mmCIF file of C-alpha atoms in Angstrom:
data_model
loop_
_atom_site.group_PDB
_atom_site.id
_atom_site.type_symbol
_atom_site.label_atom_id
_atom_site.label_comp_id
_atom_site.label_asym_id
_atom_site.label_seq_id
_atom_site.Cartn_x
_atom_site.Cartn_y
_atom_site.Cartn_z
ATOM 1 C CA UNK A 1 0.019 0.055 0.037
ATOM 2 C CA UNK A 2 1.315 3.355 -1.039
ATOM 3 C CA UNK A 3 2.281 5.710 1.754
ATOM 4 C CA UNK A 4 3.207 9.335 1.349
ATOM 5 C CA UNK A 5 5.181 11.260 4.022
ATOM 6 C CA UNK A 6 5.894 15.027 4.186
ATOM 7 C CA UNK A 7 8.588 16.729 6.136
ATOM 8 C CA UNK A 8 8.489 19.068 7.853
ATOM 9 C CA UNK A 9 4.790 19.003 9.159
ATOM 10 C CA UNK A 10 5.109 22.603 9.915
ATOM 11 C CA UNK A 11 7.461 25.436 9.016
ATOM 12 C CA UNK A 12 7.447 29.254 9.924
ATOM 13 C CA UNK A 13 10.000 31.616 8.402
ATOM 14 C CA UNK A 14 10.390 35.323 7.477
ATOM 15 C CA UNK A 15 9.392 36.385 4.027
ATOM 16 C CA UNK A 16 12.021 36.506 1.392
ATOM 17 C CA UNK A 17 13.593 33.081 2.398
ATOM 18 C CA UNK A 18 13.903 30.278 -0.001
ATOM 19 C CA UNK A 19 12.181 27.057 1.084
ATOM 20 C CA UNK A 20 12.336 23.438 0.450
ATOM 21 C CA UNK A 21 9.420 21.059 1.234
ATOM 22 C CA UNK A 22 10.036 17.360 1.242
ATOM 23 C CA UNK A 23 7.765 14.563 0.080
ATOM 24 C CA UNK A 24 8.593 10.761 0.058
ATOM 25 C CA UNK A 25 6.500 7.763 -1.123
ATOM 26 C CA UNK A 26 6.956 4.154 -0.493
ATOM 27 C CA UNK A 27 6.065 2.569 -3.829
ATOM 28 C CA UNK A 28 8.085 4.008 -6.665
ATOM 29 C CA UNK A 29 5.700 2.760 -9.353
ATOM 30 C CA UNK A 30 3.953 5.954 -9.661
ATOM 31 C CA UNK A 31 2.253 7.556 -12.780
ATOM 32 C CA UNK A 32 2.716 11.090 -11.677
ATOM 33 C CA UNK A 33 3.135 13.297 -8.569
ATOM 34 C CA UNK A 34 1.281 16.500 -7.879
ATOM 35 C CA UNK A 35 1.767 19.227 -5.356
ATOM 36 C CA UNK A 36 -1.235 21.094 -4.116
ATOM 37 C CA UNK A 37 -1.929 24.251 -2.033
ATOM 38 C CA UNK A 38 -4.749 24.135 0.484
ATOM 39 C CA UNK A 39 -5.882 27.240 2.284
ATOM 40 C CA UNK A 40 -7.743 26.939 5.693
ATOM 41 C CA UNK A 41 -11.144 25.362 5.036
ATOM 42 C CA UNK A 42 -10.811 25.438 1.422
ATOM 43 C CA UNK A 43 -10.391 22.947 -1.391
ATOM 44 C CA UNK A 44 -7.168 22.220 -3.407
ATOM 45 C CA UNK A 45 -5.192 24.280 -5.715
ATOM 46 C CA UNK A 46 -2.969 22.301 -8.097
ATOM 47 C CA UNK A 47 0.478 23.845 -8.229
ATOM 48 C CA UNK A 48 2.595 21.493 -10.208
ATOM 49 C CA UNK A 49 2.233 17.986 -11.805
ATOM 50 C CA UNK A 50 5.203 15.901 -12.729
ATOM 51 C CA UNK A 51 4.904 12.810 -14.728
ATOM 52 C CA UNK A 52 6.854 9.782 -13.822
ATOM 53 C CA UNK A 53 9.173 10.246 -16.717
ATOM 54 C CA UNK A 54 10.065 13.860 -15.788
ATOM 55 C CA UNK A 55 12.615 15.257 -13.534
ATOM 56 C CA UNK A 56 11.096 18.592 -12.619
ATOM 57 C CA UNK A 57 8.497 21.249 -13.300
ATOM 58 C CA UNK A 58 8.618 24.826 -12.770
ATOM 59 C CA UNK A 59 5.887 27.607 -12.425
ATOM 60 C CA UNK A 60 6.842 31.000 -11.329
ATOM 61 C CA UNK A 61 8.656 30.885 -8.080
ATOM 62 C CA UNK A 62 7.826 27.240 -7.570
ATOM 63 C CA UNK A 63 10.095 24.296 -8.713
ATOM 64 C CA UNK A 64 9.263 20.750 -8.021
ATOM 65 C CA UNK A 65 11.715 17.824 -8.533
ATOM 66 C CA UNK A 66 11.131 14.135 -8.708
ATOM 67 C CA UNK A 67 13.399 11.173 -8.074
ATOM 68 C CA UNK A 68 11.188 8.312 -8.739
ATOM 69 C CA UNK A 69 13.748 5.705 -8.095
ATOM 70 C CA UNK A 70 14.396 6.835 -4.558
ATOM 71 C CA UNK A 71 10.696 7.817 -3.914
ATOM 72 C CA UNK A 72 11.347 11.515 -3.262
ATOM 73 C CA UNK A 73 10.114 14.814 -4.392
ATOM 74 C CA UNK A 74 10.995 18.284 -3.327
ATOM 75 C CA UNK A 75 9.027 21.610 -3.794
ATOM 76 C CA UNK A 76 11.204 24.654 -3.820
ATOM 77 C CA UNK A 77 9.711 28.038 -3.063
ATOM 78 C CA UNK A 78 11.842 31.028 -4.008
ATOM 79 C CA UNK A 79 11.636 34.392 -2.330
ATOM 80 C CA UNK A 80 8.787 33.503 -0.110
ATOM 81 C CA UNK A 81 5.833 35.911 0.443
ATOM 82 C CA UNK A 82 3.214 36.025 3.287
ATOM 83 C CA UNK A 83 0.616 35.134 0.553
ATOM 84 C CA UNK A 84 2.418 31.697 0.267
ATOM 85 C CA UNK A 85 1.169 30.830 3.689
ATOM 86 C CA UNK A 86 -0.940 27.738 3.388
ATOM 87 C CA UNK A 87 -0.716 23.785 3.714
ATOM 88 C CA UNK A 88 1.211 22.232 0.812
ATOM 89 C CA UNK A 89 0.169 18.701 0.018
ATOM 90 C CA UNK A 90 1.948 16.140 -2.030
ATOM 91 C CA UNK A 91 -0.050 13.307 -3.756
ATOM 92 C CA UNK A 92 0.852 10.463 -6.029
ATOM 93 C CA UNK A 93 -1.186 8.127 -8.280
ATOM 94 C CA UNK A 94 -0.135 4.817 -9.739
ATOM 95 C CA UNK A 95 -2.645 4.467 -12.451
ATOM 96 C CA UNK A 96 -2.948 7.788 -14.073
ATOM 97 C CA UNK A 97 -5.932 10.086 -13.862
ATOM 98 C CA UNK A 98 -8.381 7.252 -13.552
ATOM 99 C CA UNK A 99 -7.091 6.258 -10.211
ATOM 100 C CA UNK A 100 -7.424 8.036 -6.803
ATOM 101 C CA UNK A 101 -4.616 9.997 -5.414
ATOM 102 C CA UNK A 102 -2.678 9.071 -2.281
ATOM 103 C CA UNK A 103 -1.978 12.227 -0.164
ATOM 104 C CA UNK A 104 0.681 13.070 2.477
ATOM 105 C CA UNK A 105 -0.449 14.925 5.683
ATOM 106 C CA UNK A 106 0.920 18.150 4.278
ATOM 107 C CA UNK A 107 3.416 20.976 5.453
ATOM 108 C CA UNK A 108 1.728 23.776 7.203
ATOM 109 C CA UNK A 109 3.788 26.810 5.948
ATOM 110 C CA UNK A 110 3.669 30.286 7.651
ATOM 111 C CA UNK A 111 5.585 33.158 6.067
ATOM 112 C CA UNK A 112 6.039 35.966 8.529
ATOM 113 C CA UNK A 113 5.838 39.548 7.162
ATOM 114 C CA UNK B 1 -9.375 25.605 -16.551
ATOM 115 C CA UNK B 2 -11.831 22.942 -15.760
ATOM 116 C CA UNK B 3 -14.205 23.698 -12.805
ATOM 117 C CA UNK B 4 -15.750 21.413 -10.342
ATOM 118 C CA UNK B 5 -18.420 22.603 -7.952
ATOM 119 C CA UNK B 6 -19.785 21.189 -4.622
ATOM 120 C CA UNK B 7 -23.055 21.655 -2.978
ATOM 121 C CA UNK B 8 -23.615 22.565 -0.192
ATOM 122 C CA UNK B 9 -20.340 24.041 0.944
ATOM 123 C CA UNK B 10 -21.210 23.327 4.544
ATOM 124 C CA UNK B 11 -23.918 21.496 6.288
ATOM 125 C CA UNK B 12 -24.893 20.906 9.889
ATOM 126 C CA UNK B 13 -27.378 18.024 10.665
ATOM 127 C CA UNK B 14 -28.682 16.016 13.525
ATOM 128 C CA UNK B 15 -27.339 12.562 14.375
ATOM 129 C CA UNK B 16 -29.333 9.979 12.497
ATOM 130 C CA UNK B 17 -30.202 12.045 9.536
ATOM 131 C CA UNK B 18 -29.043 11.649 5.982
ATOM 132 C CA UNK B 19 -27.105 14.258 4.096
ATOM 133 C CA UNK B 20 -26.615 14.443 0.321
ATOM 134 C CA UNK B 21 -23.570 16.164 -1.329
ATOM 135 C CA UNK B 22 -23.433 16.935 -4.951
ATOM 136 C CA UNK B 23 -20.359 17.219 -7.227
ATOM 137 C CA UNK B 24 -20.684 18.646 -10.609
ATOM 138 C CA UNK B 25 -18.103 19.133 -13.413
ATOM 139 C CA UNK B 26 -19.209 22.449 -15.014
ATOM 140 C CA UNK B 27 -17.450 22.587 -18.299
ATOM 141 C CA UNK B 28 -16.190 19.079 -19.049
ATOM 142 C CA UNK B 29 -17.543 15.524 -18.836
ATOM 143 C CA UNK B 30 -16.088 13.413 -16.173
ATOM 144 C CA UNK B 31 -16.136 9.690 -16.593
ATOM 145 C CA UNK B 32 -14.670 9.134 -13.298
ATOM 146 C CA UNK B 33 -15.276 11.118 -10.129
ATOM 147 C CA UNK B 34 -13.622 10.569 -6.688
ATOM 148 C CA UNK B 35 -14.728 11.229 -3.206
ATOM 149 C CA UNK B 36 -12.133 12.047 -0.512
ATOM 150 C CA UNK B 37 -12.513 12.736 3.184
ATOM 151 C CA UNK B 38 -10.212 14.777 5.361
ATOM 152 C CA UNK B 39 -10.309 14.769 9.121
ATOM 153 C CA UNK B 40 -8.762 17.672 11.078
ATOM 154 C CA UNK B 41 -4.857 17.750 10.636
ATOM 155 C CA UNK B 42 -4.981 14.626 8.558
ATOM 156 C CA UNK B 43 -4.396 13.861 4.901
ATOM 157 C CA UNK B 44 -7.122 13.586 2.397
ATOM 158 C CA UNK B 45 -8.146 9.885 2.263
ATOM 159 C CA UNK B 46 -9.819 8.367 -0.840
ATOM 160 C CA UNK B 47 -13.233 7.005 -0.108
ATOM 161 C CA UNK B 48 -14.480 5.747 -3.426
ATOM 162 C CA UNK B 49 -14.056 5.921 -7.164
ATOM 163 C CA UNK B 50 -17.293 6.672 -9.056
ATOM 164 C CA UNK B 51 -17.671 5.624 -12.618
ATOM 165 C CA UNK B 52 -20.612 6.974 -14.679
ATOM 166 C CA UNK B 53 -23.377 4.380 -15.074
ATOM 167 C CA UNK B 54 -21.780 1.773 -12.743
ATOM 168 C CA UNK B 55 -21.350 0.993 -9.136
ATOM 169 C CA UNK B 56 -18.803 2.794 -7.183
ATOM 170 C CA UNK B 57 -15.670 1.130 -5.861
ATOM 171 C CA UNK B 58 -15.090 1.651 -2.273
ATOM 172 C CA UNK B 59 -11.738 1.780 -0.408
ATOM 173 C CA UNK B 60 -10.997 -0.715 2.359
ATOM 174 C CA UNK B 61 -12.699 0.385 5.506
ATOM 175 C CA UNK B 62 -15.374 2.584 3.838
ATOM 176 C CA UNK B 63 -18.810 1.339 4.351
ATOM 177 C CA UNK B 64 -20.605 1.341 1.027
ATOM 178 C CA UNK B 65 -24.069 1.061 2.870
ATOM 179 C CA UNK B 66 -23.274 4.185 4.841
ATOM 180 C CA UNK B 67 -21.786 6.199 2.075
ATOM 181 C CA UNK B 68 -24.017 5.919 -0.970
ATOM 182 C CA UNK B 69 -22.587 7.181 -4.276
ATOM 183 C CA UNK B 70 -24.579 7.789 -7.381
ATOM 184 C CA UNK B 71 -22.869 8.868 -10.669
ATOM 185 C CA UNK B 72 -25.995 9.096 -12.903
ATOM 186 C CA UNK B 73 -24.366 11.426 -15.628
ATOM 187 C CA UNK B 74 -20.982 12.638 -16.858
ATOM 188 C CA UNK B 75 -21.339 15.733 -14.901
ATOM 189 C CA UNK B 76 -22.874 14.719 -11.663
ATOM 190 C CA UNK B 77 -21.936 12.494 -8.793
ATOM 191 C CA UNK B 78 -23.633 12.500 -5.426
ATOM 192 C CA UNK B 79 -22.490 11.328 -2.056
ATOM 193 C CA UNK B 80 -25.175 10.506 0.594
ATOM 194 C CA UNK B 81 -24.041 10.038 4.149
ATOM 195 C CA UNK B 82 -26.804 7.879 5.639
ATOM 196 C CA UNK B 83 -27.844 7.891 9.311
ATOM 197 C CA UNK B 84 -24.904 10.385 9.986
ATOM 198 C CA UNK B 85 -23.265 10.221 13.399
ATOM 199 C CA UNK B 86 -20.768 12.754 14.958
ATOM 200 C CA UNK B 87 -17.856 10.689 13.827
ATOM 201 C CA UNK B 88 -18.785 11.304 10.301
ATOM 202 C CA UNK B 89 -18.103 15.108 10.759
ATOM 203 C CA UNK B 90 -15.386 15.797 8.295
ATOM 204 C CA UNK B 91 -14.384 17.759 5.212
ATOM 205 C CA UNK B 92 -15.609 15.968 1.936
ATOM 206 C CA UNK B 93 -13.997 16.812 -1.264
ATOM 207 C CA UNK B 94 -14.787 15.380 -4.741
ATOM 208 C CA UNK B 95 -12.685 15.386 -7.765
ATOM 209 C CA UNK B 96 -13.376 14.723 -11.457
ATOM 210 C CA UNK B 97 -11.095 13.333 -14.132
ATOM 211 C CA UNK B 98 -11.287 14.728 -17.605
ATOM 212 C CA UNK B 99 -9.686 11.789 -19.274
ATOM 213 C CA UNK B 100 -6.580 13.740 -19.661
ATOM 214 C CA UNK B 101 -3.720 14.073 -17.315
ATOM 215 C CA UNK B 102 -5.208 15.213 -13.997
ATOM 216 C CA UNK B 103 -8.039 15.438 -11.659
ATOM 217 C CA UNK B 104 -9.963 18.678 -10.841
ATOM 218 C CA UNK B 105 -11.009 19.166 -7.238
ATOM 219 C CA UNK B 106 -14.126 20.805 -5.981
ATOM 220 C CA UNK B 107 -13.928 23.341 -3.094
ATOM 221 C CA UNK B 108 -15.147 20.862 -0.464
ATOM 222 C CA UNK B 109 -18.131 20.304 1.806
ATOM 223 C CA UNK B 110 -17.858 20.717 5.554
ATOM 224 C CA UNK B 111 -20.222 18.335 7.418
ATOM 225 C CA UNK B 112 -20.852 18.873 11.098
ATOM 226 C CA UNK B 113 -23.035 16.149 12.794
ATOM 227 C CA UNK B 114 -24.516 17.041 16.117
#
């Protein structure tokens, strides 16, 4: 059974810092990996999707890498801003879009102004 | 981008009553929809996979007679929590697959059972 772990569980830093959030998964036979953002009491916003054949994806100040063989992904946030404060979730799927996602518990991020 | 809506966004009900939550894909057809549940400070857990016109597939530990799922059309899936109890209080989120690369998530429904 796939398990997804995210470290750290919580992180609080001053704005402007560069951050790295970590995600690991136990079964390397994944189809893709996604990073989401969840604001308190809200749904999910997809940030980046990495296919199993890819090594990284970038969107603005966000960069996600994937090392499928070691079961790891990192989300890099450059020049953090208070608006980046949210919970960041990592999720994997083994069978493509037709299969459900397995989520980690998330990293609760606070960016101090 | 693709939009998925959920209704209601929040609901409070008495123990023993049933609650229906709707999930709609607004601008695309979704062959498959998923239902997730999130307890406080926990990760989202997949409850069931719903395919249009067929019976839903439930994850281990999810009672199919308690959580009734109907996927009658390519744009609508419903989750009915029957005889709800306080332990069913949670955040329920649906997602819809557009037969491409990813799932699109709804905004979620917060259920509180008194």
